[in-house]
PDB file of C-alpha atoms in Angstrom:
ATOM      1  CA  MET A 182      70.645-113.936 -62.053  1.00  0.00           C
ATOM      2  CA  PHE A 183      73.779-114.843 -60.153  1.00  0.00           C
ATOM      3  CA  ALA A 184      76.753-114.581 -62.423  1.00  0.00           C
ATOM      4  CA  MET A 185      80.955-114.417 -62.300  1.00  0.00           C
ATOM      5  CA  ARG A 186      81.873-111.062 -64.364  1.00  0.00           C
ATOM      6  CA  LEU A 187      85.394-110.247 -65.515  1.00  0.00           C
ATOM      7  CA  SER A 188      85.695-106.416 -65.063  1.00  0.00           C
ATOM      8  CA  ARG A 189      89.378-106.087 -66.546  1.00  0.00           C
ATOM      9  CA  PRO A 190      91.861-108.403 -67.952  1.00  0.00           C
ATOM     10  CA  HIS A 191      94.441-110.111 -65.547  1.00  0.00           C
ATOM     11  CA  THR A 192      92.190-110.037 -62.533  1.00  0.00           C
ATOM     12  CA  PRO A 193      89.624-112.622 -60.929  1.00  0.00           C
ATOM     13  CA  LEU A 194      86.369-113.004 -62.083  1.00  0.00           C
ATOM     14  CA  GLU A 195      83.738-111.442 -59.344  1.00  0.00           C
ATOM     15  CA  PRO A 196      80.602-112.695 -58.378  1.00  0.00           C
ATOM     16  CA  VAL A 197      77.630-110.704 -59.252  1.00  0.00           C
ATOM     17  CA  GLU A 198      73.605-110.349 -58.892  1.00  0.00           C
ATOM     18  CA  LEU A 199      72.112-109.223 -61.925  1.00  0.00           C
ATOM     19  CA  PRO A 200      68.574-108.645 -63.288  1.00  0.00           C
ATOM     20  CA  ASP A 201      67.662-111.634 -65.513  1.00  0.00           C
ATOM     21  CA  PRO A 202      68.161-110.685 -69.049  1.00  0.00           C
ATOM     22  CA  GLU A 203      65.435-109.888 -71.170  1.00  0.00           C
ATOM     23  CA  PRO A 204      65.328-111.601 -74.883  1.00  0.00           C
ATOM     24  CA  GLY A 205      64.995-108.867 -77.875  1.00  0.00           C
ATOM     25  CA  PRO A 206      63.407-110.040 -80.941  1.00  0.00           C
ATOM     26  CA  GLY A 207      64.645-113.429 -82.467  1.00  0.00           C
ATOM     27  CA  GLN A 208      66.349-114.157 -79.344  1.00  0.00           C
ATOM     28  CA  ILE A 209      66.030-116.352 -76.549  1.00  0.00           C
ATOM     29  CA  ARG A 210      66.573-116.594 -72.893  1.00  0.00           C
ATOM     30  CA  VAL A 211      68.630-119.775 -71.411  1.00  0.00           C
ATOM     31  CA  LYS A 212      68.685-121.117 -67.986  1.00  0.00           C
ATOM     32  CA  ILE A 213      71.992-122.295 -67.564  1.00  0.00           C
ATOM     33  CA  GLY A 214      72.292-126.271 -66.909  1.00  0.00           C
ATOM     34  CA  ALA A 215      76.233-126.298 -67.523  1.00  0.00           C
ATOM     35  CA  CYS A 216      79.055-124.147 -69.104  1.00  0.00           C
ATOM     36  CA  GLY A 217      82.497-125.676 -70.139  1.00  0.00           C
ATOM     37  CA  VAL A 218      85.412-123.900 -69.365  1.00  0.00           C
ATOM     38  CA  CYS A 219      87.324-123.031 -72.458  1.00  0.00           C
ATOM     39  CA  ARG A 220      91.147-121.937 -73.438  1.00  0.00           C
ATOM     40  CA  THR A 221      89.445-119.062 -75.037  1.00  0.00           C
ATOM     41  CA  ASP A 222      87.726-118.118 -71.723  1.00  0.00           C
ATOM     42  CA  LEU A 223      91.272-118.230 -70.434  1.00  0.00           C
ATOM     43  CA  HIS A 224      92.768-115.996 -73.354  1.00  0.00           C
ATOM     44  CA  VAL A 225      89.912-113.682 -72.211  1.00  0.00           C
ATOM     45  CA  VAL A 226      90.737-113.455 -68.919  1.00  0.00           C
ATOM     46  CA  ASP A 227      94.511-113.199 -69.056  1.00  0.00           C
ATOM     47  CA  GLY A 228      94.141-110.358 -71.879  1.00  0.00           C
ATOM     48  CA  ASP A 229      95.700-112.483 -75.128  1.00  0.00           C
ATOM     49  CA  LEU A 230      92.333-111.529 -76.654  1.00  0.00           C
ATOM     50  CA  THR A 231      92.306-107.461 -76.156  1.00  0.00           C
ATOM     51  CA  HIS A 232      88.999-106.232 -77.058  1.00  0.00           C
ATOM     52  CA  PRO A 233      86.330-107.686 -74.684  1.00  0.00           C
ATOM     53  CA  ALA A 234      83.236-105.993 -74.095  1.00  0.00           C
ATOM     54  CA  LEU A 235      83.955-105.022 -70.503  1.00  0.00           C
ATOM     55  CA  PRO A 236      82.891-105.893 -67.979  1.00  0.00           C
ATOM     56  CA  ILE A 237      81.829-109.347 -69.449  1.00  0.00           C
ATOM     57  CA  ILE A 238      80.232-112.633 -68.511  1.00  0.00           C
ATOM     58  CA  PRO A 239      82.504-115.409 -70.137  1.00  0.00           C
ATOM     59  CA  GLY A 240      81.585-118.735 -71.251  1.00  0.00           C
ATOM     60  CA  HIS A 241      80.505-120.326 -74.573  1.00  0.00           C
ATOM     61  CA  GLU A 242      80.207-123.860 -74.034  1.00  0.00           C
ATOM     62  CA  ILE A 243      76.723-123.345 -72.612  1.00  0.00           C
ATOM     63  CA  VAL A 244      73.755-126.044 -72.202  1.00  0.00           C
ATOM     64  CA  GLY A 245      70.397-125.133 -70.914  1.00  0.00           C
ATOM     65  CA  ARG A 246      66.831-124.702 -71.366  1.00  0.00           C
ATOM     66  CA  ILE A 247      64.850-122.097 -73.013  1.00  0.00           C
ATOM     67  CA  ASP A 248      62.922-119.904 -70.406  1.00  0.00           C
ATOM     68  CA  LYS A 249      61.623-117.005 -72.475  1.00  0.00           C
ATOM     69  CA  LEU A 250      61.218-116.609 -76.054  1.00  0.00           C
ATOM     70  CA  GLY A 251      61.781-113.184 -78.019  1.00  0.00           C
ATOM     71  CA  ASP A 252      59.450-111.896 -80.410  1.00  0.00           C
ATOM     72  CA  GLY A 253      59.726-113.619 -83.630  1.00  0.00           C
ATOM     73  CA  VAL A 254      61.059-116.904 -82.522  1.00  0.00           C
ATOM     74  CA  THR A 255      58.808-119.537 -83.711  1.00  0.00           C
ATOM     75  CA  ASP A 256      61.288-122.556 -84.160  1.00  0.00           C
ATOM     76  CA  LEU A 257      61.864-123.090 -80.889  1.00  0.00           C
ATOM     77  CA  LYS A 258      59.866-123.659 -77.769  1.00  0.00           C
ATOM     78  CA  ILE A 259      60.204-123.147 -74.118  1.00  0.00           C
ATOM     79  CA  GLY A 260      61.716-125.766 -72.067  1.00  0.00           C
ATOM     80  CA  GLU A 261      63.687-127.001 -75.421  1.00  0.00           C
ATOM     81  CA  ARG A 262      67.415-127.592 -74.576  1.00  0.00           C
ATOM     82  CA  VAL A 263      69.531-126.057 -76.522  1.00  0.00           C
ATOM     83  CA  GLY A 264      73.564-125.516 -76.829  1.00  0.00           C
ATOM     84  CA  ILE A 265      75.002-122.294 -77.195  1.00  0.00           C
ATOM     85  CA  PRO A 266      78.420-121.568 -78.802  1.00  0.00           C
ATOM     86  CA  TRP A 267      81.291-119.191 -79.214  1.00  0.00           C
ATOM     87  CA  LEU A 268      79.717-117.631 -82.461  1.00  0.00           C
ATOM     88  CA  GLY A 269      76.901-116.019 -81.362  1.00  0.00           C
ATOM     89  CA  HIS A 270      75.712-113.753 -84.161  1.00  0.00           C
ATOM     90  CA  THR A 271      76.752-112.814 -87.646  1.00  0.00           C
ATOM     91  CA  CYS A 272      75.729-109.847 -89.785  1.00  0.00           C
ATOM     92  CA  GLY A 273      74.190-111.623 -92.720  1.00  0.00           C
ATOM     93  CA  HIS A 274      75.252-109.608 -95.682  1.00  0.00           C
ATOM     94  CA  CYS A 275      79.183-109.163 -95.841  1.00  0.00           C
ATOM     95  CA  PHE A 276      80.835-111.200 -98.438  1.00  0.00           C
ATOM     96  CA  PHE A 277      82.013-114.108 -95.906  1.00  0.00           C
ATOM     97  CA  CYS A 278      78.174-114.500 -94.984  1.00  0.00           C
ATOM     98  CA  THR A 279      77.091-114.502 -98.514  1.00  0.00           C
ATOM     99  CA  HIS A 280      79.726-116.885 -99.649  1.00  0.00           C
ATOM    100  CA  GLU A 281      78.991-119.759 -96.914  1.00  0.00           C
ATOM    101  CA  GLU A 282      81.800-118.490 -94.601  1.00  0.00           C
ATOM    102  CA  GLU A 283      79.621-116.882 -91.854  1.00  0.00           C
ATOM    103  CA  ASN A 284      82.716-117.803 -89.251  1.00  0.00           C
ATOM    104  CA  LEU A 285      84.822-115.004 -90.737  1.00  0.00           C
ATOM    105  CA  CYS A 286      82.178-112.430 -90.577  1.00  0.00           C
ATOM    106  CA  ASP A 287      83.433-108.842 -90.411  1.00  0.00           C
ATOM    107  CA  HIS A 288      80.827-108.124 -87.841  1.00  0.00           C
ATOM    108  CA  PRO A 289      80.512-111.154 -85.586  1.00  0.00           C
ATOM    109  CA  ILE A 290      79.277-111.342 -81.751  1.00  0.00           C
ATOM    110  CA  PHE A 291      81.037-113.744 -79.808  1.00  0.00           C
ATOM    111  CA  THR A 292      79.511-115.487 -76.748  1.00  0.00           C
ATOM    112  CA  GLY A 293      81.550-114.489 -73.396  1.00  0.00           C
ATOM    113  CA  TYR A 294      83.509-111.954 -75.577  1.00  0.00           C
ATOM    114  CA  THR A 295      81.815-109.523 -76.737  1.00  0.00           C
ATOM    115  CA  ARG A 296      78.248-110.704 -75.363  1.00  0.00           C
ATOM    116  CA  ASN A 297      77.755-111.768 -71.996  1.00  0.00           C
ATOM    117  CA  GLY A 298      78.291-115.690 -71.984  1.00  0.00           C
ATOM    118  CA  GLY A 299      77.558-118.609 -69.650  1.00  0.00           C
ATOM    119  CA  TYR A 300      79.426-118.321 -66.309  1.00  0.00           C
ATOM    120  CA  ALA A 301      75.636-117.514 -64.817  1.00  0.00           C
ATOM    121  CA  THR A 302      72.537-118.907 -64.137  1.00  0.00           C
ATOM    122  CA  MET A 303      70.911-117.359 -66.966  1.00  0.00           C
ATOM    123  CA  THR A 304      71.671-115.995 -70.301  1.00  0.00           C
ATOM    124  CA  VAL A 305      70.370-114.264 -73.920  1.00  0.00           C
ATOM    125  CA  ALA A 306      71.139-115.569 -77.228  1.00  0.00           C
ATOM    126  CA  ASP A 307      70.216-115.426 -80.714  1.00  0.00           C
ATOM    127  CA  ALA A 308      67.683-118.267 -81.696  1.00  0.00           C
ATOM    128  CA  ARG A 309      69.470-118.654 -84.980  1.00  0.00           C
ATOM    129  CA  TYR A 310      72.684-119.805 -83.223  1.00  0.00           C
ATOM    130  CA  ALA A 311      71.784-122.084 -80.587  1.00  0.00           C
ATOM    131  CA  PHE A 312      71.532-125.811 -81.403  1.00  0.00           C
ATOM    132  CA  PRO A 313      68.706-127.987 -80.109  1.00  0.00           C
ATOM    133  CA  LEU A 314      70.108-130.798 -78.200  1.00  0.00           C
ATOM    134  CA  GLY A 315      67.622-133.299 -77.529  1.00  0.00           C
ATOM    135  CA  GLU A 316      67.236-135.092 -74.443  1.00  0.00           C
ATOM    136  CA  LYS A 317      69.693-137.723 -75.021  1.00  0.00           C
ATOM    137  CA  GLY A 318      72.824-137.246 -72.303  1.00  0.00           C
ATOM    138  CA  GLU A 319      73.642-135.147 -69.477  1.00  0.00           C
ATOM    139  CA  ASP A 320      74.242-131.377 -69.456  1.00  0.00           C
ATOM    140  CA  VAL A 321      77.797-131.601 -68.180  1.00  0.00           C
ATOM    141  CA  SER A 322      78.939-134.307 -70.719  1.00  0.00           C
ATOM    142  CA  LEU A 323      77.466-132.123 -73.766  1.00  0.00           C
ATOM    143  CA  ALA A 324      78.581-128.863 -72.702  1.00  0.00           C
ATOM    144  CA  PRO A 325      82.620-129.252 -73.848  1.00  0.00           C
ATOM    145  CA  LEU A 326      80.859-130.561 -77.263  1.00  0.00           C
ATOM    146  CA  LEU A 327      79.931-126.773 -77.860  1.00  0.00           C
ATOM    147  CA  CYS A 328      83.439-125.298 -78.289  1.00  0.00           C
ATOM    148  CA  ALA A 329      85.978-128.125 -78.032  1.00  0.00           C
ATOM    149  CA  GLY A 330      84.200-130.779 -80.108  1.00  0.00           C
ATOM    150  CA  LEU A 331      83.041-128.022 -82.910  1.00  0.00           C
ATOM    151  CA  ILE A 332      86.435-126.601 -83.345  1.00  0.00           C
ATOM    152  CA  GLY A 333      88.013-129.893 -83.160  1.00  0.00           C
ATOM    153  CA  TRP A 334      85.592-131.227 -85.626  1.00  0.00           C
ATOM    154  CA  ARG A 335      86.067-128.047 -87.950  1.00  0.00           C
ATOM    155  CA  SER A 336      90.116-128.487 -87.295  1.00  0.00           C
ATOM    156  CA  LEU A 337      89.604-132.195 -88.232  1.00  0.00           C
ATOM    157  CA  THR A 338      87.588-131.313 -91.525  1.00  0.00           C
ATOM    158  CA  LYS A 339      90.356-129.031 -92.491  1.00  0.00           C
ATOM    159  CA  ALA A 340      93.020-131.764 -91.836  1.00  0.00           C
ATOM    160  CA  GLY A 341      91.932-133.560 -94.842  1.00  0.00           C
ATOM    161  CA  ASP A 342      90.969-137.463 -94.809  1.00  0.00           C
ATOM    162  CA  GLY A 343      94.495-138.920 -94.124  1.00  0.00           C
ATOM    163  CA  GLN A 344      95.216-141.786 -91.941  1.00  0.00           C
ATOM    164  CA  ARG A 345      97.485-141.175 -89.554  1.00  0.00           C
ATOM    165  CA  ILE A 346      96.567-137.787 -87.455  1.00  0.00           C
ATOM    166  CA  GLY A 347      98.662-136.083 -85.008  1.00  0.00           C
ATOM    167  CA  LEU A 348      97.227-134.199 -82.037  1.00  0.00           C
ATOM    168  CA  TYR A 349      99.155-131.655 -80.167  1.00  0.00           C
ATOM    169  CA  GLY A 350      97.904-130.657 -76.619  1.00  0.00           C
ATOM    170  CA  PHE A 351      95.988-133.744 -75.297  1.00  0.00           C
ATOM    171  CA  GLY A 352      93.234-131.421 -73.584  1.00  0.00           C
ATOM    172  CA  ALA A 353      89.466-131.156 -74.167  1.00  0.00           C
ATOM    173  CA  ALA A 354      89.513-130.982 -77.746  1.00  0.00           C
ATOM    174  CA  ALA A 355      91.710-133.942 -78.216  1.00  0.00           C
ATOM    175  CA  HIS A 356      90.009-136.320 -75.944  1.00  0.00           C
ATOM    176  CA  ILE A 357      86.952-135.490 -78.115  1.00  0.00           C
ATOM    177  CA  ILE A 358      88.645-135.553 -81.466  1.00  0.00           C
ATOM    178  CA  ALA A 359      90.351-138.750 -80.773  1.00  0.00           C
ATOM    179  CA  GLN A 360      87.184-140.506 -80.278  1.00  0.00           C
ATOM    180  CA  VAL A 361      85.705-139.272 -83.582  1.00  0.00           C
ATOM    181  CA  LEU A 362      89.401-140.483 -85.220  1.00  0.00           C
ATOM    182  CA  ARG A 363      88.865-143.968 -83.829  1.00  0.00           C
ATOM    183  CA  TRP A 364      85.341-144.515 -85.158  1.00  0.00           C
ATOM    184  CA  GLN A 365      86.431-143.358 -88.624  1.00  0.00           C
ATOM    185  CA  LYS A 366      88.902-145.975 -88.222  1.00  0.00           C
ATOM    186  CA  ARG A 367      92.076-143.661 -88.443  1.00  0.00           C
ATOM    187  CA  GLU A 368      95.024-143.648 -86.143  1.00  0.00           C
ATOM    188  CA  VAL A 369      95.576-141.033 -83.615  1.00  0.00           C
ATOM    189  CA  TYR A 370      99.061-140.056 -82.664  1.00  0.00           C
ATOM    190  CA  GLY A 371      98.803-137.732 -79.128  1.00  0.00           C
ATOM    191  CA  PHE A 372     101.767-135.273 -78.077  1.00  0.00           C
ATOM    192  CA  THR A 373     101.674-133.689 -74.431  1.00  0.00           C
ATOM    193  CA  ARG A 374     103.714-131.558 -72.557  1.00  0.00           C
ATOM    194  CA  PRO A 375     107.326-133.541 -72.644  1.00  0.00           C
ATOM    195  CA  GLY A 376     107.447-136.048 -69.222  1.00  0.00           C
ATOM    196  CA  ASP A 377     103.832-135.790 -68.924  1.00  0.00           C
ATOM    197  CA  THR A 378     103.211-139.707 -68.990  1.00  0.00           C
ATOM    198  CA  GLU A 379      99.535-139.485 -67.263  1.00  0.00           C
ATOM    199  CA  THR A 380      98.341-137.796 -70.202  1.00  0.00           C
ATOM    200  CA  GLN A 381      99.974-139.972 -72.777  1.00  0.00           C
ATOM    201  CA  ASP A 382      98.511-142.872 -70.820  1.00  0.00           C
ATOM    202  CA  PHE A 383      95.221-141.083 -71.237  1.00  0.00           C
ATOM    203  CA  ALA A 384      95.480-140.390 -74.758  1.00  0.00           C
ATOM    204  CA  ARG A 385      96.557-144.189 -75.141  1.00  0.00           C
ATOM    205  CA  SER A 386      92.994-145.142 -73.182  1.00  0.00           C
ATOM    206  CA  LEU A 387      91.200-143.324 -76.170  1.00  0.00           C
ATOM    207  CA  GLY A 388      92.849-145.512 -78.814  1.00  0.00           C
ATOM    208  CA  ALA A 389      96.096-143.768 -79.392  1.00  0.00           C
ATOM    209  CA  VAL A 390      98.322-145.772 -81.342  1.00  0.00           C
ATOM    210  CA  TRP A 391     101.176-143.624 -80.157  1.00  0.00           C
ATOM    211  CA  ALA A 392     101.628-141.086 -77.561  1.00  0.00           C
ATOM    212  CA  GLY A 393     104.661-138.903 -76.440  1.00  0.00           C
ATOM    213  CA  GLY A 394     105.845-135.538 -75.516  1.00  0.00           C
ATOM    214  CA  SER A 395     105.944-132.644 -78.160  1.00  0.00           C
ATOM    215  CA  ASP A 396     109.775-132.779 -78.185  1.00  0.00           C
ATOM    216  CA  GLU A 397     109.618-136.697 -79.635  1.00  0.00           C
ATOM    217  CA  VAL A 398     109.471-137.670 -83.177  1.00  0.00           C
ATOM    218  CA  PRO A 399     106.498-140.039 -83.985  1.00  0.00           C
ATOM    219  CA  PRO A 400     107.501-143.557 -85.059  1.00  0.00           C
ATOM    220  CA  GLN A 401     106.192-142.815 -88.802  1.00  0.00           C
ATOM    221  CA  LEU A 402     105.501-139.598 -90.448  1.00  0.00           C
ATOM    222  CA  LEU A 403     101.915-138.169 -89.902  1.00  0.00           C
ATOM    223  CA  ASP A 404      99.262-137.547 -92.921  1.00  0.00           C
ATOM    224  CA  ALA A 405      98.150-134.422 -90.799  1.00  0.00           C
ATOM    225  CA  ALA A 406      99.015-132.621 -87.231  1.00  0.00           C
ATOM    226  CA  ILE A 407      96.257-130.423 -85.329  1.00  0.00           C
ATOM    227  CA  ILE A 408      97.587-128.286 -82.979  1.00  0.00           C
ATOM    228  CA  PHE A 409      95.407-127.744 -79.827  1.00  0.00           C
ATOM    229  CA  ALA A 410      98.012-126.535 -77.641  1.00  0.00           C
ATOM    230  CA  PRO A 411      98.357-122.320 -77.733  1.00  0.00           C
ATOM    231  CA  VAL A 412     102.103-122.658 -78.214  1.00  0.00           C
ATOM    232  CA  GLY A 413     103.970-121.323 -81.190  1.00  0.00           C
ATOM    233  CA  SER A 414     106.813-123.632 -81.410  1.00  0.00           C
ATOM    234  CA  LEU A 415     104.796-126.525 -81.938  1.00  0.00           C
ATOM    235  CA  VAL A 416     104.612-125.334 -85.785  1.00  0.00           C
ATOM    236  CA  PRO A 417     107.842-126.194 -87.064  1.00  0.00           C
ATOM    237  CA  ALA A 418     107.734-129.454 -84.657  1.00  0.00           C
ATOM    238  CA  ALA A 419     104.810-130.783 -86.226  1.00  0.00           C
ATOM    239  CA  LEU A 420     106.192-129.396 -89.539  1.00  0.00           C
ATOM    240  CA  LYS A 421     108.795-132.190 -89.133  1.00  0.00           C
ATOM    241  CA  ALA A 422     106.521-134.790 -88.299  1.00  0.00           C
ATOM    242  CA  VAL A 423     104.098-134.623 -91.336  1.00  0.00           C
ATOM    243  CA  ARG A 424     105.019-136.327 -94.542  1.00  0.00           C
ATOM    244  CA  LYS A 425     105.388-134.712 -97.835  1.00  0.00           C
ATOM    245  CA  GLY A 426     102.210-133.094 -98.503  1.00  0.00           C
ATOM    246  CA  GLY A 427     100.984-132.990 -95.379  1.00  0.00           C
ATOM    247  CA  ARG A 428      99.638-130.350 -93.433  1.00  0.00           C
ATOM    248  CA  VAL A 429      99.500-128.832 -90.025  1.00  0.00           C
ATOM    249  CA  VAL A 430      96.433-127.118 -88.737  1.00  0.00           C
ATOM    250  CA  CYS A 431      96.432-124.342 -86.044  1.00  0.00           C
ATOM    251  CA  ALA A 432      93.133-124.661 -83.979  1.00  0.00           C
ATOM    252  CA  GLY A 433      93.352-122.138 -81.331  1.00  0.00           C
ATOM    253  CA  ILE A 434      92.111-118.383 -81.279  1.00  0.00           C
ATOM    254  CA  HIS A 435      95.482-117.138 -80.102  1.00  0.00           C
ATOM    255  CA  MET A 436      98.815-118.737 -80.201  1.00  0.00           C
ATOM    256  CA  SER A 437     102.226-117.634 -78.833  1.00  0.00           C
ATOM    257  CA  GLU A 438     104.934-116.315 -81.447  1.00  0.00           C
ATOM    258  CA  ILE A 439     105.613-119.120 -84.002  1.00  0.00           C
ATOM    259  CA  PRO A 440     109.768-119.158 -84.203  1.00  0.00           C
ATOM    260  CA  ALA A 441     111.478-119.009 -87.315  1.00  0.00           C
ATOM    261  CA  PHE A 442     112.259-122.265 -89.298  1.00  0.00           C
ATOM    262  CA  SER A 443     113.984-123.519 -92.374  1.00  0.00           C
ATOM    263  CA  TYR A 444     112.044-123.378 -95.642  1.00  0.00           C
ATOM    264  CA  ASP A 445     113.115-127.024 -95.439  1.00  0.00           C
ATOM    265  CA  ASP A 446     110.590-127.887 -93.385  1.00  0.00           C
ATOM    266  CA  LEU A 447     107.896-126.305 -95.274  1.00  0.00           C
ATOM    267  CA  TRP A 448     109.093-127.470 -98.613  1.00  0.00           C
ATOM    268  CA  GLU A 449     107.510-130.662-100.605  1.00  0.00           C
ATOM    269  CA  GLU A 450     104.123-129.007-100.436  1.00  0.00           C
ATOM    270  CA  ARG A 451     103.360-129.559 -96.870  1.00  0.00           C
ATOM    271  CA  GLU A 452     100.480-126.577 -95.439  1.00  0.00           C
ATOM    272  CA  ILE A 453      99.959-124.600 -92.305  1.00  0.00           C
ATOM    273  CA  VAL A 454      96.418-123.446 -91.982  1.00  0.00           C
ATOM    274  CA  SER A 455      94.465-121.917 -89.389  1.00  0.00           C
ATOM    275  CA  VAL A 456      90.718-122.404 -88.028  1.00  0.00           C
ATOM    276  CA  ALA A 457      88.574-119.626 -87.144  1.00  0.00           C
ATOM    277  CA  ASN A 458      85.410-120.087 -85.286  1.00  0.00           C
ATOM    278  CA  LEU A 459      82.529-122.136 -86.727  1.00  0.00           C
ATOM    279  CA  THR A 460      79.716-122.173 -89.196  1.00  0.00           C
ATOM    280  CA  ARG A 461      76.079-123.343 -87.951  1.00  0.00           C
ATOM    281  CA  GLN A 462      76.445-126.170 -90.323  1.00  0.00           C
ATOM    282  CA  ASP A 463      79.862-127.471 -88.512  1.00  0.00           C
ATOM    283  CA  GLY A 464      77.593-127.398 -85.267  1.00  0.00           C
ATOM    284  CA  LEU A 465      74.395-129.322 -87.435  1.00  0.00           C
ATOM    285  CA  ASP A 466      76.814-131.873 -88.778  1.00  0.00           C
ATOM    286  CA  PHE A 467      79.063-132.457 -85.827  1.00  0.00           C
ATOM    287  CA  LEU A 468      76.160-132.784 -83.214  1.00  0.00           C
ATOM    288  CA  LYS A 469      73.991-134.930 -85.594  1.00  0.00           C
ATOM    289  CA  ILE A 470      76.858-137.610 -85.525  1.00  0.00           C
ATOM    290  CA  ALA A 471      78.140-137.179 -81.884  1.00  0.00           C
ATOM    291  CA  PRO A 472      75.551-139.484 -80.293  1.00  0.00           C
ATOM    292  CA  GLU A 473      76.043-142.116 -83.106  1.00  0.00           C
ATOM    293  CA  ILE A 474      79.823-141.915 -82.460  1.00  0.00           C
ATOM    294  CA  GLY A 475      79.243-142.451 -78.876  1.00  0.00           C
ATOM    295  CA  ILE A 476      81.539-139.460 -77.496  1.00  0.00           C
ATOM    296  CA  LYS A 477      82.350-139.716 -74.031  1.00  0.00           C
ATOM    297  CA  THR A 478      83.532-136.475 -72.511  1.00  0.00           C
ATOM    298  CA  GLN A 479      85.833-136.560 -69.339  1.00  0.00           C
ATOM    299  CA  THR A 480      84.671-133.875 -67.423  1.00  0.00           C
ATOM    300  CA  THR A 481      85.889-132.225 -63.977  1.00  0.00           C
ATOM    301  CA  THR A 482      82.926-130.395 -62.539  1.00  0.00           C
ATOM    302  CA  TYR A 483      82.867-127.143 -60.493  1.00  0.00           C
ATOM    303  CA  PRO A 484      80.350-124.771 -58.771  1.00  0.00           C
ATOM    304  CA  LEU A 485      79.971-121.903 -60.917  1.00  0.00           C
ATOM    305  CA  LYS A 486      81.151-119.716 -57.675  1.00  0.00           C
ATOM    306  CA  GLN A 487      84.532-121.645 -58.165  1.00  0.00           C
ATOM    307  CA  ALA A 488      85.011-120.319 -61.910  1.00  0.00           C
ATOM    308  CA  ASN A 489      88.465-118.887 -60.832  1.00  0.00           C
ATOM    309  CA  GLN A 490      89.761-122.347 -59.745  1.00  0.00           C
ATOM    310  CA  ALA A 491      88.338-123.749 -62.742  1.00  0.00           C
ATOM    311  CA  LEU A 492      90.314-121.601 -64.950  1.00  0.00           C
ATOM    312  CA  ASP A 493      93.679-121.684 -62.974  1.00  0.00           C
ATOM    313  CA  ASP A 494      93.395-125.602 -63.011  1.00  0.00           C
ATOM    314  CA  LEU A 495      93.083-125.128 -66.511  1.00  0.00           C
ATOM    315  CA  ARG A 496      95.795-122.650 -67.063  1.00  0.00           C
ATOM    316  CA  HIS A 497      98.361-125.495 -65.055  1.00  0.00           C
ATOM    317  CA  GLY A 498      96.589-128.451 -66.495  1.00  0.00           C
ATOM    318  CA  ARG A 499      95.173-129.977 -63.498  1.00  0.00           C
ATOM    319  CA  PHE A 500      92.611-132.504 -64.992  1.00  0.00           C
ATOM    320  CA  GLU A 501      92.422-134.307 -68.074  1.00  0.00           C
ATOM    321  CA  GLY A 502      89.681-133.637 -70.468  1.00  0.00           C
ATOM    322  CA  ALA A 503      87.435-130.751 -69.739  1.00  0.00           C
ATOM    323  CA  ALA A 504      86.256-128.409 -66.726  1.00  0.00           C
ATOM    324  CA  VAL A 505      82.622-127.473 -66.331  1.00  0.00           C
ATOM    325  CA  LEU A 506      80.496-125.138 -64.402  1.00  0.00           C
ATOM    326  CA  VAL A 507      77.161-125.956 -62.930  1.00  0.00           C
ATOM    327  CA  PRO A 508      75.028-123.373 -61.239  1.00  0.00           C
ATOM    328  CA  GLY A 509      74.497-124.137 -57.079  1.00  0.00           C
TER     329      GLY A 509
END
């Protein structure tokens, strides 16, 4: 198989030819059709996540077809299309796994971080952590749902059922969750880099009732805000934008330092919560309703060999929506 592999942080991914991986018991081998490029991949490459299993093949928004079944896999079949997310394995016996919080497992394996991922033509995954996707939709359009969509969905459930929801950082996740919010008949408020009028227009095109810079105050207080951008200074800004009893959800796996802020900004029962990974139930719930919502992902495709360019374009915000790698 062909892959783009990271040998050490702060260096470009290297093209490599490797033997096709063999699935172990309970695993499947997947021929990859598309793999989304996620900001978490950027955190791995840039060394923000400090313990990758180097050398590592990044990528965890994987769509492909099962090529081979490992021993004991009976509920999936060869040729079936599946999606492989960030959470690739949990221990099943720690406190969190036994209390329906497997996303907080003490001994997890993460796709594209501690196990090889989808910047390749082939990968191996645990069958229990592969979501059947059916035949509706193209591989490229489905790939961003496997992390941007799933983490966005979990963040939205953490945000609660308020009517006015602010989305800070209007990229891959926000452009999906904005569509969910509009389907739910809620109001979307989009926050972008200051002066980024193009992305603000993009937010409005997806139904945002207001869009502006992250340094601006929305026309009315929000019920909740979700921060997708990995920028710690957005936390106190979002606290100022939510009403009494409002909630600020930090959706990223990594964020720059949060600056000091006045207790007055947190007082009156405002809350700050974080989101870590996802459960399989999150995936089943979201992927079940996504076709009903009619989510349309805006994607920019890159050949697999151009993974470094895709990561750099993500780093500098050169596209709207999501980037997706395709073999060939």
